[in-house]
């Protein structure tokens, strides 16, 4: 479905002559209907990689979707960002129906299609509200409904729940899993949160930083719907944490320079109850 081959992405940093390598020879294949998370420290190139699949960036190497080279954005791929990006002057219903209107679908049909997606994210009572009248969780739900209304083959989600409180985040995990089980969309999901990645994904791709590259992949073969008490999930979380230790160490060292005196054991580890909270 998504085939990323030997992708290298360099940026020109402002005020510097040298190019900065954000992604270094990255290859990744994502199957149809698969739920894959990209996990890694800040700056490792997660959003850059997602933007390449979305067609918002270009790079050397090749990015193919359904056997075709990605040359720009397309209706087969819709992005959901951390900030909902709803139009503030439109209601929930109008926001969700917006893309359908652009597609030329008539009012009756687009209202029906939009309402179906609004129901699937449990926002039926709020269809006439404007974004500023909604909670953060509701706004993200509306953004997901808007993406689903376009019926893309692929959902690209860049930290869609990062700004939400833990309770809301857990509810949205359940809703997203339901949607995915029902629609079997291919989902590429970016997150800092280990627990979130493990809870949701079939496969977690751990990235390393400077330059951004794929460090290791973890399959999550726990039964669906997932239960957070499933010991298999905890086992995978621990393995990922172990894999990320060196990366976190590297980032802290680079950022703190000589002040760095943290012992390896002081980096949040498997006995830390906050382990899943993020990196
Ligand atoms: N347009 C740009 N121009 C220059 N450098 C860029 C640009 N976009 C990204 N970068 C650099 O590329 C690297 C990867 O950025 P990217 O946004 O993909 O990281 P990320 O893994 O998504 O980080 P975060 O978790 O903080 O969102 C960073 O070092 C960033 O500064
Ligand atoms: Mg990012």
mmCIF file of N, CA and C in Angstrom, residues 138-239:
data_model
loop_
_atom_site.group_PDB
_atom_site.id
_atom_site.type_symbol
_atom_site.label_atom_id
_atom_site.label_comp_id
_atom_site.label_asym_id
_atom_site.label_seq_id
_atom_site.Cartn_x
_atom_site.Cartn_y
_atom_site.Cartn_z
ATOM 1 N N UNK A 138 -13.396 17.022 21.537
ATOM 2 C CA UNK A 138 -14.464 17.109 20.526
ATOM 3 C C UNK A 138 -13.929 17.657 19.214
ATOM 4 N N UNK A 139 -13.025 18.613 19.305
ATOM 5 C CA UNK A 139 -12.461 19.182 18.069
ATOM 6 C C UNK A 139 -11.680 18.120 17.307
ATOM 7 N N UNK A 140 -10.921 17.310 18.035
ATOM 8 C CA UNK A 140 -10.162 16.259 17.347
ATOM 9 C C UNK A 140 -11.110 15.231 16.743
ATOM 10 N N UNK A 141 -12.210 14.947 17.462
ATOM 11 C CA UNK A 141 -13.207 14.026 16.902
ATOM 12 C C UNK A 141 -13.777 14.591 15.601
ATOM 13 N N UNK A 142 -14.067 15.901 15.618
ATOM 14 C CA UNK A 142 -14.622 16.522 14.407
ATOM 15 C C UNK A 142 -13.600 16.446 13.266
ATOM 16 N N UNK A 143 -12.337 16.648 13.612
ATOM 17 C CA UNK A 143 -11.289 16.581 12.575
ATOM 18 C C UNK A 143 -11.193 15.162 11.999
ATOM 19 N N UNK A 144 -11.354 14.160 12.869
ATOM 20 C CA UNK A 144 -11.311 12.767 12.400
ATOM 21 C C UNK A 144 -12.532 12.487 11.520
ATOM 22 N N UNK A 145 -13.699 12.985 11.944
ATOM 23 C CA UNK A 145 -14.920 12.790 11.141
ATOM 24 C C UNK A 145 -14.745 13.436 9.764
ATOM 25 N N UNK A 146 -14.140 14.622 9.760
ATOM 26 C CA UNK A 146 -13.941 15.319 8.482
ATOM 27 C C UNK A 146 -13.018 14.503 7.572
ATOM 28 N N UNK A 147 -11.970 13.934 8.165
ATOM 29 C CA UNK A 147 -11.057 13.105 7.365
ATOM 30 C C UNK A 147 -11.784 11.871 6.841
ATOM 31 N N UNK A 148 -12.571 11.223 7.702
ATOM 32 C CA UNK A 148 -13.259 9.995 7.298
ATOM 33 C C UNK A 148 -14.319 10.256 6.233
ATOM 34 N N UNK A 149 -14.926 11.444 6.298
ATOM 35 C CA UNK A 149 -15.974 11.779 5.329
ATOM 36 C C UNK A 149 -15.430 11.739 3.904
ATOM 37 N N UNK A 150 -14.149 12.012 3.764
ATOM 38 C CA UNK A 150 -13.542 11.990 2.429
ATOM 39 C C UNK A 150 -13.284 10.563 1.952
ATOM 40 N N UNK A 151 -13.485 9.612 2.847
ATOM 41 C CA UNK A 151 -13.293 8.190 2.560
ATOM 42 C C UNK A 151 -11.938 7.891 1.888
ATOM 43 N N UNK A 152 -10.851 8.356 2.524
ATOM 44 C CA UNK A 152 -9.532 8.083 1.938
ATOM 45 C C UNK A 152 -9.127 6.633 2.208
ATOM 46 N N UNK A 153 -8.198 6.114 1.416
ATOM 47 C CA UNK A 153 -7.669 4.776 1.708
ATOM 48 C C UNK A 153 -6.733 4.837 2.899
ATOM 49 N N UNK A 154 -6.080 5.993 3.028
ATOM 50 C CA UNK A 154 -5.031 6.126 4.045
ATOM 51 C C UNK A 154 -5.301 7.326 4.943
ATOM 52 N N UNK A 155 -5.213 7.088 6.256
ATOM 53 C CA UNK A 155 -5.286 8.188 7.217
ATOM 54 C C UNK A 155 -3.882 8.425 7.753
ATOM 55 N N UNK A 156 -3.433 9.664 7.663
ATOM 56 C CA UNK A 156 -2.122 10.026 8.186
ATOM 57 C C UNK A 156 -2.364 10.888 9.415
ATOM 58 N N UNK A 157 -1.918 10.442 10.571
ATOM 59 C CA UNK A 157 -2.263 11.152 11.809
ATOM 60 C C UNK A 157 -0.980 11.570 12.526
ATOM 61 N N UNK A 158 -0.775 12.895 12.617
ATOM 62 C CA UNK A 158 0.456 13.404 13.225
ATOM 63 C C UNK A 158 0.172 13.889 14.642
ATOM 64 N N UNK A 159 0.448 13.059 15.615
ATOM 65 C CA UNK A 159 0.206 13.348 17.033
ATOM 66 C C UNK A 159 -1.192 13.913 17.266
ATOM 67 N N UNK A 160 -2.219 13.214 16.788
ATOM 68 C CA UNK A 160 -3.565 13.805 16.846
ATOM 69 C C UNK A 160 -4.095 13.982 18.261
ATOM 70 N N UNK A 161 -3.534 13.232 19.218
ATOM 71 C CA UNK A 161 -4.081 13.310 20.581
ATOM 72 C C UNK A 161 -3.094 13.924 21.571
ATOM 73 N N UNK A 162 -1.995 14.477 21.052
ATOM 74 C CA UNK A 162 -0.918 14.928 21.943
ATOM 75 C C UNK A 162 -1.355 16.064 22.872
ATOM 76 N N UNK A 163 -2.300 16.887 22.422
ATOM 77 C CA UNK A 163 -2.670 18.038 23.247
ATOM 78 C C UNK A 163 -3.817 17.716 24.206
ATOM 79 N N UNK A 164 -4.243 16.470 24.242
ATOM 80 C CA UNK A 164 -5.425 16.131 25.054
ATOM 81 C C UNK A 164 -5.024 15.577 26.415
ATOM 82 N N UNK A 165 -5.941 15.704 27.376
ATOM 83 C CA UNK A 165 -5.684 15.110 28.696
ATOM 84 C C UNK A 165 -5.774 13.585 28.587
ATOM 85 N N UNK A 166 -5.251 12.917 29.587
ATOM 86 C CA UNK A 166 -5.112 11.460 29.551
ATOM 87 C C UNK A 166 -6.462 10.747 29.384
ATOM 88 N N UNK A 167 -7.477 11.210 30.109
ATOM 89 C CA UNK A 167 -8.794 10.547 30.041
ATOM 90 C C UNK A 167 -9.379 10.623 28.633
ATOM 91 N N UNK A 168 -9.350 11.836 28.080
ATOM 92 C CA UNK A 168 -9.896 12.045 26.731
ATOM 93 C C UNK A 168 -9.106 11.228 25.718
ATOM 94 N N UNK A 169 -7.819 11.209 25.922
ATOM 95 C CA UNK A 169 -6.944 10.458 25.026
ATOM 96 C C UNK A 169 -7.328 8.970 25.014
ATOM 97 N N UNK A 170 -7.599 8.423 26.209
ATOM 98 C CA UNK A 170 -7.952 7.003 26.295
ATOM 99 C C UNK A 170 -9.275 6.726 25.574
ATOM 100 N N UNK A 171 -10.215 7.659 25.728
ATOM 101 C CA UNK A 171 -11.518 7.486 25.061
ATOM 102 C C UNK A 171 -11.312 7.517 23.540
ATOM 103 N N UNK A 172 -10.488 8.448 23.098
ATOM 104 C CA UNK A 172 -10.263 8.560 21.652
ATOM 105 C C UNK A 172 -9.483 7.371 21.091
ATOM 106 N N UNK A 173 -8.634 6.784 21.917
ATOM 107 C CA UNK A 173 -7.955 5.555 21.467
ATOM 108 C C UNK A 173 -8.990 4.487 21.147
ATOM 109 N N UNK A 174 -9.928 4.336 22.073
ATOM 110 C CA UNK A 174 -10.972 3.323 21.886
ATOM 111 C C UNK A 174 -11.771 3.624 20.613
ATOM 112 N N UNK A 175 -12.131 4.902 20.432
ATOM 113 C CA UNK A 175 -12.931 5.275 19.251
ATOM 114 C C UNK A 175 -12.149 5.049 17.962
ATOM 115 N N UNK A 176 -10.875 5.409 17.984
ATOM 116 C CA UNK A 176 -10.078 5.241 16.763
ATOM 117 C C UNK A 176 -9.915 3.752 16.440
ATOM 118 N N UNK A 177 -9.714 2.957 17.467
ATOM 119 C CA UNK A 177 -9.589 1.511 17.228
ATOM 120 C C UNK A 177 -10.893 0.956 16.624
ATOM 121 N N UNK A 178 -12.027 1.402 17.181
ATOM 122 C CA UNK A 178 -13.331 0.978 16.633
ATOM 123 C C UNK A 178 -13.449 1.349 15.157
ATOM 124 N N UNK A 179 -13.094 2.605 14.866
ATOM 125 C CA UNK A 179 -13.195 3.096 13.479
ATOM 126 C C UNK A 179 -12.301 2.252 12.576
ATOM 127 N N UNK A 180 -11.105 1.994 13.048
ATOM 128 C CA UNK A 180 -10.160 1.231 12.239
ATOM 129 C C UNK A 180 -10.649 -0.209 12.026
ATOM 130 N N UNK A 181 -11.178 -0.810 13.092
ATOM 131 C CA UNK A 181 -11.676 -2.187 12.960
ATOM 132 C C UNK A 181 -12.846 -2.246 11.975
ATOM 133 N N UNK A 182 -13.649 -1.192 11.981
ATOM 134 C CA UNK A 182 -14.833 -1.141 11.116
ATOM 135 C C UNK A 182 -14.467 -0.831 9.667
ATOM 136 N N UNK A 183 -13.545 0.115 9.483
ATOM 137 C CA UNK A 183 -13.284 0.594 8.113
ATOM 138 C C UNK A 183 -12.052 -0.057 7.484
ATOM 139 N N UNK A 184 -11.164 -0.563 8.329
ATOM 140 C CA UNK A 184 -9.909 -1.163 7.851
ATOM 141 C C UNK A 184 -9.099 -0.224 6.955
ATOM 142 N N UNK A 185 -9.123 1.060 7.320
ATOM 143 C CA UNK A 185 -8.262 2.016 6.617
ATOM 144 C C UNK A 185 -6.806 1.683 6.949
ATOM 145 N N UNK A 186 -5.922 2.088 6.073
ATOM 146 C CA UNK A 186 -4.498 2.011 6.399
ATOM 147 C C UNK A 186 -4.179 3.258 7.223
ATOM 148 N N UNK A 187 -3.589 3.076 8.398
ATOM 149 C CA UNK A 187 -3.311 4.241 9.246
ATOM 150 C C UNK A 187 -1.819 4.336 9.556
ATOM 151 N N UNK A 188 -1.265 5.514 9.270
ATOM 152 C CA UNK A 188 0.104 5.825 9.690
ATOM 153 C C UNK A 188 -0.020 6.899 10.762
ATOM 154 N N UNK A 189 0.455 6.579 11.949
ATOM 155 C CA UNK A 189 0.169 7.365 13.140
ATOM 156 C C UNK A 189 1.490 7.796 13.781
ATOM 157 N N UNK A 190 1.666 9.095 13.976
ATOM 158 C CA UNK A 190 2.899 9.589 14.597
ATOM 159 C C UNK A 190 2.638 9.909 16.058
ATOM 160 N N UNK A 191 3.529 9.464 16.932
ATOM 161 C CA UNK A 191 3.356 9.786 18.355
ATOM 162 C C UNK A 191 4.693 9.764 19.093
ATOM 163 N N UNK A 192 4.720 10.464 20.247
ATOM 164 C CA UNK A 192 5.833 10.366 21.185
ATOM 165 C C UNK A 192 5.515 9.345 22.260
ATOM 166 N N UNK A 193 4.281 8.927 22.301
ATOM 167 C CA UNK A 193 3.783 8.200 23.460
ATOM 168 C C UNK A 193 3.859 6.687 23.226
ATOM 169 N N UNK A 194 4.710 6.042 23.986
ATOM 170 C CA UNK A 194 4.965 4.614 23.770
ATOM 171 C C UNK A 194 3.695 3.801 23.988
ATOM 172 N N UNK A 195 3.007 4.121 25.088
ATOM 173 C CA UNK A 195 1.805 3.337 25.402
ATOM 174 C C UNK A 195 0.745 3.495 24.311
ATOM 175 N N UNK A 196 0.587 4.728 23.842
ATOM 176 C CA UNK A 196 -0.378 5.001 22.774
ATOM 177 C C UNK A 196 -0.031 4.198 21.516
ATOM 178 N N UNK A 197 1.240 4.201 21.161
ATOM 179 C CA UNK A 197 1.679 3.474 19.964
ATOM 180 C C UNK A 197 1.378 1.986 20.110
ATOM 181 N N UNK A 198 1.691 1.445 21.283
ATOM 182 C CA UNK A 198 1.514 0.008 21.494
ATOM 183 C C UNK A 198 0.029 -0.359 21.565
ATOM 184 N N UNK A 199 -0.756 0.481 22.235
ATOM 185 C CA UNK A 199 -2.194 0.221 22.367
ATOM 186 C C UNK A 199 -2.884 0.135 21.005
ATOM 187 N N UNK A 200 -2.446 1.022 20.086
ATOM 188 C CA UNK A 200 -3.193 1.168 18.837
ATOM 189 C C UNK A 200 -2.657 0.331 17.670
ATOM 190 N N UNK A 201 -1.363 0.083 17.658
ATOM 191 C CA UNK A 201 -0.749 -0.347 16.397
ATOM 192 C C UNK A 201 -0.617 -1.845 16.202
ATOM 193 N N UNK A 202 -0.550 -2.220 14.931
ATOM 194 C CA UNK A 202 -0.123 -3.573 14.570
ATOM 195 C C UNK A 202 1.400 -3.644 14.620
ATOM 196 N N UNK A 203 2.004 -2.499 14.315
ATOM 197 C CA UNK A 203 3.470 -2.444 14.226
ATOM 198 C C UNK A 203 3.936 -1.069 14.679
ATOM 199 N N UNK A 204 4.973 -1.030 15.503
ATOM 200 C CA UNK A 204 5.536 0.241 15.955
ATOM 201 C C UNK A 204 6.937 0.360 15.352
ATOM 202 N N UNK A 205 7.139 1.444 14.617
ATOM 203 C CA UNK A 205 8.439 1.672 13.984
ATOM 204 C C UNK A 205 9.178 2.707 14.821
ATOM 205 N N UNK A 206 10.259 2.280 15.462
ATOM 206 C CA UNK A 206 11.024 3.178 16.323
ATOM 207 C C UNK A 206 12.107 3.851 15.498
ATOM 208 N N UNK A 207 12.134 5.184 15.577
ATOM 209 C CA UNK A 207 13.123 5.935 14.804
ATOM 210 C C UNK A 207 14.236 6.456 15.701
ATOM 211 N N UNK A 208 15.407 6.601 15.118
ATOM 212 C CA UNK A 208 16.534 7.190 15.842
ATOM 213 C C UNK A 208 16.799 8.557 15.227
ATOM 214 N N UNK A 209 17.561 9.358 15.955
ATOM 215 C CA UNK A 209 17.689 10.745 15.546
ATOM 216 C C UNK A 209 19.125 11.100 15.111
ATOM 217 N N UNK A 210 19.188 12.166 14.349
ATOM 218 C CA UNK A 210 20.439 12.773 13.894
ATOM 219 C C UNK A 210 21.433 11.807 13.287
ATOM 220 N N UNK A 211 21.247 11.404 12.084
ATOM 221 C CA UNK A 211 20.102 11.715 11.230
ATOM 222 C C UNK A 211 18.953 10.759 11.501
ATOM 223 N N UNK A 212 17.735 11.196 11.112
ATOM 224 C CA UNK A 212 16.558 10.358 11.316
ATOM 225 C C UNK A 212 16.658 9.074 10.516
ATOM 226 N N UNK A 213 16.440 7.965 11.184
ATOM 227 C CA UNK A 213 16.497 6.662 10.512
ATOM 228 C C UNK A 213 15.614 5.691 11.282
ATOM 229 N N UNK A 214 15.333 4.555 10.645
ATOM 230 C CA UNK A 214 14.544 3.556 11.359
ATOM 231 C C UNK A 214 15.488 2.693 12.177
ATOM 232 N N UNK A 215 15.192 2.618 13.466
ATOM 233 C CA UNK A 215 16.078 1.874 14.360
ATOM 234 C C UNK A 215 15.610 0.427 14.486
ATOM 235 N N UNK A 216 14.332 0.243 14.745
ATOM 236 C CA UNK A 216 13.834 -1.113 14.944
ATOM 237 C C UNK A 216 12.311 -1.117 14.802
ATOM 238 N N UNK A 217 11.779 -2.270 14.416
ATOM 239 C CA UNK A 217 10.319 -2.393 14.333
ATOM 240 C C UNK A 217 9.837 -3.425 15.335
ATOM 241 N N UNK A 218 8.668 -3.158 15.922
ATOM 242 C CA UNK A 218 8.082 -4.089 16.886
ATOM 243 C C UNK A 218 6.678 -4.461 16.421
ATOM 244 N N UNK A 219 6.422 -5.738 16.294
ATOM 245 C CA UNK A 219 5.053 -6.177 15.972
ATOM 246 C C UNK A 219 4.269 -6.254 17.274
ATOM 247 N N UNK A 220 3.018 -5.823 17.244
ATOM 248 C CA UNK A 220 2.177 -5.932 18.442
ATOM 249 C C UNK A 220 1.057 -6.900 18.095
ATOM 250 N N UNK A 221 1.188 -8.133 18.578
ATOM 251 C CA UNK A 221 0.237 -9.150 18.137
ATOM 252 C C UNK A 221 -0.860 -9.426 19.162
ATOM 253 N N UNK A 222 -1.144 -8.424 20.000
ATOM 254 C CA UNK A 222 -2.191 -8.584 21.021
ATOM 255 C C UNK A 222 -3.564 -8.583 20.363
ATOM 256 N N UNK A 223 -4.520 -9.268 21.026
ATOM 257 C CA UNK A 223 -5.874 -9.373 20.479
ATOM 258 C C UNK A 223 -6.555 -8.002 20.442
ATOM 259 N N UNK A 224 -7.506 -7.845 19.522
ATOM 260 C CA UNK A 224 -8.329 -6.630 19.417
ATOM 261 C C UNK A 224 -9.749 -6.981 19.816
ATOM 262 N N UNK A 225 -10.508 -6.040 20.385
ATOM 263 C CA UNK A 225 -10.010 -4.756 20.843
ATOM 264 C C UNK A 225 -9.004 -4.933 21.975
ATOM 265 N N UNK A 226 -8.086 -3.995 22.008
ATOM 266 C CA UNK A 226 -7.004 -4.080 22.980
ATOM 267 C C UNK A 226 -7.483 -3.749 24.392
ATOM 268 N N UNK A 227 -6.859 -4.398 25.364
ATOM 269 C CA UNK A 227 -7.136 -4.086 26.773
ATOM 270 C C UNK A 227 -5.840 -3.666 27.414
ATOM 271 N N UNK A 228 -5.902 -2.542 28.133
ATOM 272 C CA UNK A 228 -4.624 -2.024 28.621
ATOM 273 C C UNK A 228 -3.954 -2.946 29.638
ATOM 274 N N UNK A 229 -4.702 -3.887 30.205
ATOM 275 C CA UNK A 229 -4.105 -4.818 31.170
ATOM 276 C C UNK A 229 -3.399 -5.998 30.477
ATOM 277 N N UNK A 230 -3.525 -6.084 29.172
ATOM 278 C CA UNK A 230 -2.922 -7.207 28.428
ATOM 279 C C UNK A 230 -1.398 -7.227 28.650
ATOM 280 N N UNK A 231 -0.914 -8.337 29.207
ATOM 281 C CA UNK A 231 0.508 -8.377 29.577
ATOM 282 C C UNK A 231 1.406 -8.313 28.334
ATOM 283 N N UNK A 232 0.881 -8.757 27.190
ATOM 284 C CA UNK A 232 1.670 -8.691 25.966
ATOM 285 C C UNK A 232 2.004 -7.231 25.601
ATOM 286 N N UNK A 233 1.029 -6.342 25.844
ATOM 287 C CA UNK A 233 1.267 -4.923 25.543
ATOM 288 C C UNK A 233 2.393 -4.385 26.433
ATOM 289 N N UNK A 234 2.370 -4.777 27.704
ATOM 290 C CA UNK A 234 3.408 -4.303 28.630
ATOM 291 C C UNK A 234 4.779 -4.839 28.237
ATOM 292 N N UNK A 235 4.774 -6.055 27.760
ATOM 293 C CA UNK A 235 6.028 -6.657 27.337
ATOM 294 C C UNK A 235 6.621 -5.863 26.154
ATOM 295 N N UNK A 236 5.767 -5.533 25.182
ATOM 296 C CA UNK A 236 6.267 -4.769 24.014
ATOM 297 C C UNK A 236 6.715 -3.374 24.455
ATOM 298 N N UNK A 237 5.938 -2.757 25.354
ATOM 299 C CA UNK A 237 6.312 -1.423 25.864
ATOM 300 C C UNK A 237 7.705 -1.457 26.478
ATOM 301 N N UNK A 238 7.958 -2.468 27.270
ATOM 302 C CA UNK A 238 9.275 -2.581 27.908
ATOM 303 C C UNK A 238 10.375 -2.723 26.870
ATOM 304 N N UNK A 239 10.124 -3.544 25.854
ATOM 305 C CA UNK A 239 11.154 -3.741 24.826
ATOM 306 C C UNK A 239 11.420 -2.429 24.089
#
